[in-house]
Coordinates of C-alpha atoms in Angstrom, one line a residue:
M24 CA 16.4 35.9 52.7
V25 CA 15.7 32.3 51.5
T26 CA 12.1 31.2 51.5
N27 CA 10.9 27.6 50.9
V28 CA 7.9 27.3 48.6
A29 CA 5.5 24.3 48.8
F30 CA 3.0 23.1 46.2
P31 CA 1.3 20.2 48.0
A32 CA -1.8 20.3 45.7
L33 CA -0.3 21.2 42.4
E34 CA -1.5 18.8 39.6
E35 CA -0.4 20.5 36.4
L36 CA 2.9 22.4 35.7
S37 CA 3.7 24.0 32.3
I38 CA 7.1 25.8 31.7
D39 CA 7.2 27.6 28.4
E40 CA 9.7 30.0 26.8
M41 CA 12.2 30.3 29.6
P42 CA 15.4 30.8 27.6
N43 CA 17.7 31.4 30.6
I44 CA 16.8 28.7 33.1
T45 CA 19.3 25.8 33.6
E46 CA 17.4 24.0 36.3
I47 CA 13.7 23.6 37.1
W48 CA 13.9 22.5 40.8
D49 CA 16.2 23.5 43.6
K50 CA 17.3 20.6 45.9
N51 CA 17.7 22.8 49.0
L52 CA 14.5 24.9 48.8
L53 CA 11.7 22.4 48.0
P54 CA 9.9 20.8 50.9
A55 CA 9.4 17.1 50.7
E56 CA 5.6 17.4 50.3
S57 CA 5.8 19.6 47.1
F58 CA 4.6 18.1 43.8
C59 CA 3.4 14.8 45.2
L60 CA 0.1 15.2 43.4
L61 CA 1.7 16.5 40.1
R62 CA 0.0 14.6 37.2
S63 CA 1.1 16.7 34.1
L64 CA 4.5 18.3 33.3
D65 CA 5.0 20.2 30.1
V66 CA 8.4 21.8 29.4
K67 CA 8.9 23.7 26.1
E68 CA 11.4 26.2 24.6
C69 CA 13.9 26.3 27.4
E70 CA 17.0 26.9 25.4
K71 CA 19.6 26.2 28.1
L72 CA 17.9 23.4 30.0
M73 CA 20.0 20.2 29.9
N74 CA 17.6 17.9 31.9
V75 CA 14.1 17.9 33.3
V76 CA 14.1 15.7 36.4
P77 CA 17.0 15.4 38.7
S78 CA 17.1 12.3 41.0
H79 CA 16.3 14.2 44.2
I80 CA 12.9 15.1 42.9
L81 CA 12.0 11.6 41.5
P82 CA 10.3 10.3 44.6
Q83 CA 7.9 13.2 44.5
L84 CA 6.9 12.6 40.9
N85 CA 5.3 9.2 41.3
S86 CA 1.9 10.5 40.3
I87 CA 3.1 11.9 36.9
E88 CA 0.7 10.7 34.1
T89 CA 1.7 13.0 31.2
L90 CA 5.2 14.2 30.3
E91 CA 5.9 16.4 27.3
V92 CA 9.3 17.9 26.6
S93 CA 9.9 19.9 23.4
E94 CA 12.1 22.4 21.7
C95 CA 15.0 22.3 24.2
P96 CA 18.1 22.2 22.0
E97 CA 20.6 21.6 24.8
M98 CA 18.7 18.8 26.5
E99 CA 20.8 15.7 26.9
V100 CA 18.6 13.5 29.1
I101 CA 15.2 13.8 30.7
V102 CA 16.1 12.3 34.0
V103 CA 19.6 12.8 35.5
L104 CA 20.9 10.8 38.5
E105 CA 23.5 12.5 40.6
K106 CA 26.4 10.5 42.0
R107 CA 26.5 10.7 45.7
E108 CA 29.9 10.9 47.4
E109 CA 29.3 7.8 49.4
E110 CA 28.6 5.7 46.4
T111 CA 31.4 3.4 45.1
Q112 CA 32.4 3.0 41.5
E113 CA 30.9 -0.5 41.7
A114 CA 27.6 0.9 42.8
T115 CA 27.4 3.5 40.1
N116 CA 28.2 0.9 37.5
K117 CA 25.5 -1.4 38.7
D118 CA 22.4 -1.4 36.5
T119 CA 19.8 1.0 38.0
I120 CA 16.1 0.8 37.3
I121 CA 14.0 4.0 37.3
V122 CA 10.2 3.4 37.4
F123 CA 7.5 5.9 36.3
P124 CA 4.6 3.9 37.7
K125 CA 1.7 6.0 36.4
L126 CA 3.1 7.7 33.3
G127 CA 0.6 7.1 30.5
Y128 CA 1.6 9.7 27.8
L129 CA 5.2 10.6 26.9
T130 CA 6.0 13.1 24.1
L131 CA 9.6 14.0 23.1
R132 CA 9.9 16.6 20.4
E133 CA 12.7 18.6 18.8
L134 CA 15.4 17.7 21.3
E135 CA 18.3 17.6 18.9
N136 CA 21.0 17.0 21.5
L137 CA 19.1 14.3 23.4
K138 CA 21.1 11.1 24.0
G139 CA 18.7 9.2 26.2
V140 CA 15.8 9.3 28.7
C141 CA 17.8 8.6 31.8
A142 CA 21.5 8.7 32.7
Y143 CA 23.9 8.8 35.7
K144 CA 26.1 11.9 35.9
S145 CA 29.5 11.7 37.3
E146 CA 32.2 14.4 36.9
D147 CA 30.3 16.0 34.1
R148 CA 30.1 12.7 32.2
L149 CA 26.9 10.9 31.5
C150 CA 26.7 7.1 32.1
F151 CA 23.8 5.3 30.5
N152 CA 23.8 2.1 32.6
V153 CA 20.3 2.9 33.7
Q154 CA 17.1 1.2 32.8
V155 CA 13.7 2.9 32.7
A156 CA 10.3 1.2 33.2
F157 CA 7.0 2.7 32.1
P158 CA 4.4 0.0 33.2
A159 CA 1.4 2.3 32.5
L160 CA 2.6 3.9 29.2
E161 CA -0.1 4.1 26.6
E162 CA 1.0 6.7 24.1
L163 CA 4.6 7.4 23.0
C164 CA 5.3 10.2 20.5
I165 CA 8.9 10.8 19.2
D166 CA 9.1 13.8 16.9
S167 CA 12.0 15.6 15.2
M168 CA 14.9 13.9 16.8
P169 CA 17.5 14.1 14.0
N170 CA 20.4 12.2 15.7
I171 CA 18.8 9.0 17.1
T172 CA 19.5 5.8 15.2
E173 CA 17.6 3.5 17.6
I174 CA 14.6 4.0 19.8
W175 CA 15.1 1.1 22.2
D176 CA 18.0 -1.1 23.0
N177 CA 18.5 -4.5 24.4
Y178 CA 22.0 -4.3 25.9
L179 CA 22.3 -0.7 27.2
L180 CA 24.3 0.7 24.2
Q181 CA 26.8 3.4 24.6
P182 CA 25.4 7.0 24.4
E183 CA 27.1 7.6 21.0
S184 CA 24.7 5.0 19.5
F185 CA 22.0 7.6 20.2
C186 CA 19.6 4.9 21.4
L187 CA 16.7 6.8 23.0
L188 CA 14.8 4.5 25.3
R189 CA 16.8 2.1 27.5
S190 CA 13.9 0.0 28.7
L191 CA 13.3 -2.5 31.4
R192 CA 12.4 -5.6 29.3
V193 CA 10.5 -7.4 32.0
Q194 CA 7.9 -4.7 32.3
G195 CA 7.6 -1.3 30.7
Y196 CA 5.5 -1.2 27.5
E197 CA 2.8 -3.8 27.9
K198 CA 0.1 -1.2 27.9
L199 CA 1.5 0.9 25.0
S200 CA -1.4 1.4 22.5
S201 CA -0.1 4.3 20.4
L202 CA 3.4 4.8 18.9
I203 CA 4.1 7.9 16.8
V204 CA 7.6 8.4 15.2
Q205 CA 8.3 11.3 12.8
D206 CA 11.1 13.5 11.6
C207 CA 14.0 11.2 12.8
E208 CA 16.5 11.6 10.1
K209 CA 18.9 8.8 11.0
L210 CA 16.5 6.2 12.3
M211 CA 16.6 3.0 10.2
N212 CA 13.9 1.0 12.0
V213 CA 11.2 1.5 14.7
V214 CA 10.7 -1.9 16.4
P215 CA 13.5 -4.4 17.0
S216 CA 12.4 -8.0 17.5
H217 CA 13.2 -8.1 21.3
M218 CA 10.6 -5.4 21.8
L219 CA 7.8 -7.1 19.7
P220 CA 6.4 -9.2 22.6
F221 CA 5.9 -6.0 24.7
L222 CA 4.1 -4.1 21.9
K223 CA 1.3 -6.6 21.4
N224 CA -1.3 -4.0 22.5
I225 CA -0.3 -1.4 19.9
Q226 CA -3.5 0.0 18.3
T227 CA -2.0 3.1 16.5
L228 CA 1.3 3.1 14.6
K229 CA 2.4 6.3 12.7
V230 CA 5.8 6.6 11.1
S231 CA 6.6 9.5 8.9
N232 CA 9.5 11.6 7.4
C233 CA 12.3 9.3 8.4
P234 CA 14.4 9.3 5.2
Q235 CA 16.9 6.5 6.2
M236 CA 14.3 4.0 7.4
E237 CA 14.5 0.7 5.6
V238 CA 12.0 -1.4 7.6
V239 CA 9.5 -0.7 10.5
V240 CA 10.2 -4.0 12.3
V241 CA 13.7 -5.6 12.2
L242 CA 14.3 -9.1 13.5
E243 CA 17.9 -9.8 14.6
K244 CA 19.4 -13.1 13.8
R245 CA 20.4 -15.1 16.9
E246 CA 23.6 -17.1 16.9
E247 CA 21.6 -20.3 17.5
D248 CA 19.5 -19.7 14.4
T249 CA 20.5 -21.9 11.5
Q250 CA 20.3 -20.9 7.9
E251 CA 17.3 -23.2 7.6
T252 CA 15.5 -21.3 10.3
T253 CA 16.2 -17.8 9.0
N254 CA 15.1 -18.9 5.5
K255 CA 11.8 -20.3 6.8
D256 CA 8.8 -18.1 6.3
M257 CA 7.9 -16.3 9.5
I258 CA 4.7 -14.6 10.5
I259 CA 4.7 -11.5 12.6
V260 CA 1.3 -10.6 14.1
F261 CA 0.1 -7.2 15.3
P262 CA -3.1 -8.5 17.0
Q263 CA -4.5 -5.1 18.1
L264 CA -3.3 -2.7 15.5
R265 CA -6.2 -0.7 14.1
E266 CA -4.7 2.3 12.5
M267 CA -1.4 2.5 10.6
T268 CA 0.2 5.5 8.7
L269 CA 3.4 5.3 6.8
G270 CA 4.6 8.3 4.9
G271 CA 7.7 10.2 3.7
L272 CA 9.9 7.1 4.1
E273 CA 11.7 7.3 0.8
N274 CA 14.2 4.5 1.6
L275 CA 11.6 2.0 3.0
K276 CA 11.8 -1.5 1.5
G277 CA 9.1 -3.2 3.6
V278 CA 7.4 -3.4 6.9
C279 CA 9.3 -6.3 8.3
A280 CA 12.6 -8.0 7.6
Y281 CA 15.3 -10.3 9.1
K282 CA 18.7 -8.7 9.5
S283 CA 21.8 -10.9 9.1
E284 CA 25.3 -9.6 8.6
N285 CA 23.9 -6.1 7.7
R286 CA 21.7 -7.7 5.0
L287 CA 17.9 -7.5 5.1
C288 CA 16.0 -10.7 4.2
F289 CA 12.3 -10.3 3.5
N290 CA 11.1 -13.9 3.9
I291 CA 8.7 -12.7 6.6
Q292 CA 4.9 -12.3 6.5
V293 CA 3.0 -9.8 8.5
E294 CA -0.6 -10.1 9.8
F295 CA -2.9 -7.3 10.8
P296 CA -6.1 -9.0 11.9
S297 CA -7.6 -5.9 13.5
L298 CA -6.4 -3.2 11.0
E299 CA -9.2 -0.7 10.1
E300 CA -7.4 2.3 8.7
L301 CA -4.3 2.2 6.4
S302 CA -2.8 5.5 5.1
I303 CA 0.4 5.4 3.0
Y304 CA 1.9 8.4 1.3
S305 CA 5.1 9.8 -0.3
M306 CA 6.9 6.5 -0.9
H307 CA 8.4 7.2 -4.3
N308 CA 10.2 3.9 -4.8
I309 CA 7.3 1.6 -4.1
T310 CA 5.9 -0.1 -7.1
K311 CA 3.6 -2.5 -5.2
I312 CA 1.8 -2.1 -1.9
W313 CA 1.1 -5.8 -1.2
D314 CA 2.6 -9.0 -2.6
K315 CA 1.4 -12.6 -2.8
N316 CA 4.7 -14.5 -2.9
L317 CA 7.1 -12.5 -0.7
L318 CA 8.8 -10.6 -3.6
H319 CA 12.5 -9.7 -3.4
P320 CA 13.2 -6.4 -1.6
D321 CA 14.2 -4.7 -4.8
S322 CA 10.7 -5.0 -6.0
F323 CA 9.8 -2.4 -3.4
C324 CA 6.7 -4.1 -2.3
L325 CA 5.6 -2.4 0.9
L326 CA 3.3 -4.9 2.7
R327 CA 4.3 -8.5 2.6
S328 CA 1.0 -9.9 3.9
L329 CA -0.4 -13.2 5.1
G330 CA -2.8 -13.9 2.2
V331 CA -5.2 -16.0 4.1
R332 CA -6.1 -13.3 6.6
G333 CA -4.9 -10.0 7.9
Y334 CA -7.0 -7.2 6.4
E335 CA -10.6 -8.4 6.8
K336 CA -11.5 -5.4 9.1
L337 CA -9.9 -2.7 7.0
R338 CA -12.4 0.1 6.5
S339 CA -10.3 3.0 5.2
L340 CA -7.5 3.0 2.6
T341 CA -5.6 6.1 1.6
V342 CA -2.8 6.1 -1.0
D343 CA -1.1 9.4 -1.6
N344 CA 1.9 10.6 -3.6
Y345 CA 3.4 7.5 -5.1
K346 CA 5.4 8.2 -8.2
K347 CA 5.9 4.7 -9.4
L348 CA 2.7 2.9 -8.2
M349 CA 0.7 1.5 -11.1
N350 CA -2.2 -0.1 -9.2
G351 CA -3.5 -0.1 -5.7
I352 CA -5.1 -3.5 -5.1
P353 CA -4.0 -6.8 -6.7
S354 CA -6.8 -9.4 -7.2
H355 CA -5.4 -11.7 -4.5
M356 CA -6.1 -9.0 -1.9
F357 CA -9.5 -8.0 -3.2
P358 CA -11.5 -10.6 -1.1
L359 CA -9.8 -9.4 2.0
L360 CA -10.8 -5.8 1.4
K361 CA -14.6 -6.4 1.1
N362 CA -15.3 -4.1 4.2
I363 CA -13.6 -1.0 2.7
E364 CA -15.9 2.0 3.3
T365 CA -13.5 4.9 2.4
L366 CA -11.0 4.8 -0.6
C367 CA -8.8 7.8 -1.4
V368 CA -6.1 7.8 -4.1
F369 CA -4.1 11.0 -4.8
E370 CA -1.0 12.1 -6.8
C371 CA 0.0 8.7 -8.3
P372 CA 1.0 9.8 -11.9
E373 CA 1.7 6.2 -13.1
M374 CA -1.5 4.7 -11.6
E375 CA -3.5 3.0 -14.4
V376 CA -6.2 1.1 -12.4
I377 CA -7.2 0.8 -8.8
V378 CA -7.7 -3.0 -8.9
V379 CA -5.8 -5.2 -11.2
F380 CA -6.6 -8.9 -11.8
E381 CA -3.8 -11.2 -12.8
K382 CA -4.6 -13.8 -15.4
R383 CA -4.1 -17.3 -14.1
E384 CA -2.5 -19.9 -16.4
E385 CA -5.6 -22.2 -16.2
E386 CA -7.9 -19.5 -17.4
T387 CA -8.9 -19.7 -21.1
Q388 CA -9.2 -16.7 -23.4
E389 CA -12.9 -17.1 -23.4
A390 CA -13.0 -16.8 -19.6
T391 CA -10.8 -13.7 -19.5
N392 CA -12.9 -12.1 -22.2
K393 CA -16.2 -12.8 -20.3
D394 CA -17.7 -9.8 -18.6
I395 CA -16.8 -9.8 -14.9
I396 CA -18.7 -7.7 -12.3
M397 CA -16.7 -6.7 -9.2
Q398 CA -18.5 -5.3 -6.1
F399 CA -17.3 -2.9 -3.4
P400 CA -20.2 -3.8 -1.2
E401 CA -19.5 -1.4 1.7
L402 CA -17.8 1.6 -0.1
R403 CA -19.4 4.9 0.8
E404 CA -16.8 7.4 0.1
M405 CA -14.3 7.6 -2.8
T406 CA -11.8 10.2 -3.9
L407 CA -9.6 10.0 -7.0
R408 CA -7.4 13.0 -7.9
E409 CA -4.2 13.7 -9.8
L410 CA -4.0 10.3 -11.5
E411 CA -2.8 11.5 -14.9
N412 CA -2.5 7.9 -16.3
F413 CA -5.7 6.6 -14.9
K414 CA -7.7 4.4 -17.3
G415 CA -10.3 2.7 -15.0
V416 CA -11.1 1.3 -11.6
C417 CA -10.7 -2.4 -12.6
A418 CA -8.9 -4.3 -15.3
Y419 CA -7.5 -7.7 -16.2
K420 CA -3.8 -7.9 -16.8
S421 CA -2.3 -10.4 -19.2
E422 CA 1.1 -10.3 -20.8
D423 CA 1.5 -6.7 -19.6
R424 CA -1.7 -5.6 -21.4
L425 CA -4.8 -4.4 -19.6
Y426 CA -8.3 -5.6 -20.5
F427 CA -11.2 -3.6 -19.3
N428 CA -13.9 -6.2 -19.7
I429 CA -14.7 -5.8 -16.0
Q430 CA -17.6 -3.9 -14.5
V431 CA -17.6 -2.5 -11.0
A432 CA -20.5 -2.0 -8.7
F433 CA -20.7 0.4 -5.7
P434 CA -24.1 -0.3 -4.2
K435 CA -23.7 2.1 -1.3
L436 CA -21.7 4.9 -2.9
S437 CA -23.5 8.1 -3.5
T438 CA -22.5 10.1 -6.6
S439 CA -22.9 13.4 -4.9
Y440 CA -20.2 15.5 -3.1
P441 CA -18.6 14.9 -0.6
Y442 CA -19.0 11.2 -1.0
L443 CA -17.6 11.0 -4.5
I444 CA -14.8 13.4 -5.3
L445 CA -13.2 13.2 -8.8
D446 CA -10.9 15.5 -10.7
E447 CA -11.6 16.3 -14.4
H448 CA -9.7 13.3 -15.8
S449 CA -11.2 10.8 -13.3
E450 CA -14.7 12.1 -13.9
K451 CA -14.3 11.6 -17.6
I452 CA -13.4 8.0 -17.1
F453 CA -16.5 7.5 -14.9
T454 CA -18.7 9.3 -17.4
E455 CA -17.6 7.0 -20.2
A456 CA -18.0 4.0 -18.0
T457 CA -21.6 4.8 -17.1
S458 CA -22.6 5.7 -20.6
G459 CA -21.7 2.4 -22.3
K460 CA -19.4 -0.5 -22.5
Q461 CA -16.9 0.8 -25.0
T462 CA -14.2 1.2 -22.3
C463 CA -16.0 -0.7 -19.5
A464 CA -13.7 0.9 -17.0
G465 CA -16.3 0.9 -14.3
F466 CA -20.0 0.8 -13.6
L467 CA -21.8 2.9 -11.0
S468 CA -24.8 1.4 -9.3
Q469 CA -26.9 4.1 -7.6
P470 CA -27.8 3.4 -3.9

């Protein structure tokens, strides 16, 4: 006996640990009114499932707002479109656009065999001449996808390129505010230049544990670009970005670069006018975080910033597990970090000072020897741990030698836990600094 089951009021559906199912929906048993109000779909640990949404159920899922798919090792695509017998080869080859009008949150996690979000299936073969639009998407999380080499494409690449999101360029990501990418072993960049205009509302960007990643944003050279154009300094602006985390990117050479003939050119500046929180960790080749003059990529400078502006709103800075980093903040960046409220530096064995001041040629020896007082006017919390080579908070650098004739004031920093956290070595430096000027590594001003 065959019975139809209808779920006309169902809003949330979670399918978890169903190792034997190969399909979620049956075309011949579901009434047309089923799932029309479904807002949330969560599919997890379905070992044999190869897709989530077949085309016959798509019209009933127009209300989907949250879609999470994880730990399905055989999954090849999220949406599969079946070829109908009456369709000609010409029709199946024509670009198809699938729209998820209300989808705001999309998470794809541990789908090791995934080749794309949407594909056409014909004679057991997947054809990726399908575009997908997400006009309401706000948060996108891509986690543990070891085979993808690109997240989005411009020209509907072949499935073997492992491009994840084949997007509708006219619309589809304008509302995206959060992008999280982690544990993608073959991914070499996150944002290609053709996607930049559609990511202008990004507020949170987190990229971690992608060992092959060289840059976060890559700009492709167009044929009409002249050498003069590509060599000209460029400025890329993330106008709404408030929180950025970069970690475990051992091959990263910078945030943004121009790509030409498989070569990366770093004559590009990046501006973050709204950035409030910056966390960077486990980048063992980085020797500098920011530069002033667009250093060569082999200097391993992470943030090539627009010096005039870009970090005025930064409130929190965390630097963790940098094997080669010798200082955190160069003097040209210091005026732009005046609003810092939280500063945390961990596990940087080569770190000598937090802030280093470069000697300018026009400065006399008398000027460099004169006591300088630097203020962190808004700093309320500071943590310094596992900095074996730490000598002080601030120093002057001249001819590769550090001079500690600089005093540092923290007018709003309390010396009690948990606002000030120091390990034994860092505490010794601060004790010496507050007891006299013999090392002058720093000066604590009580609130």
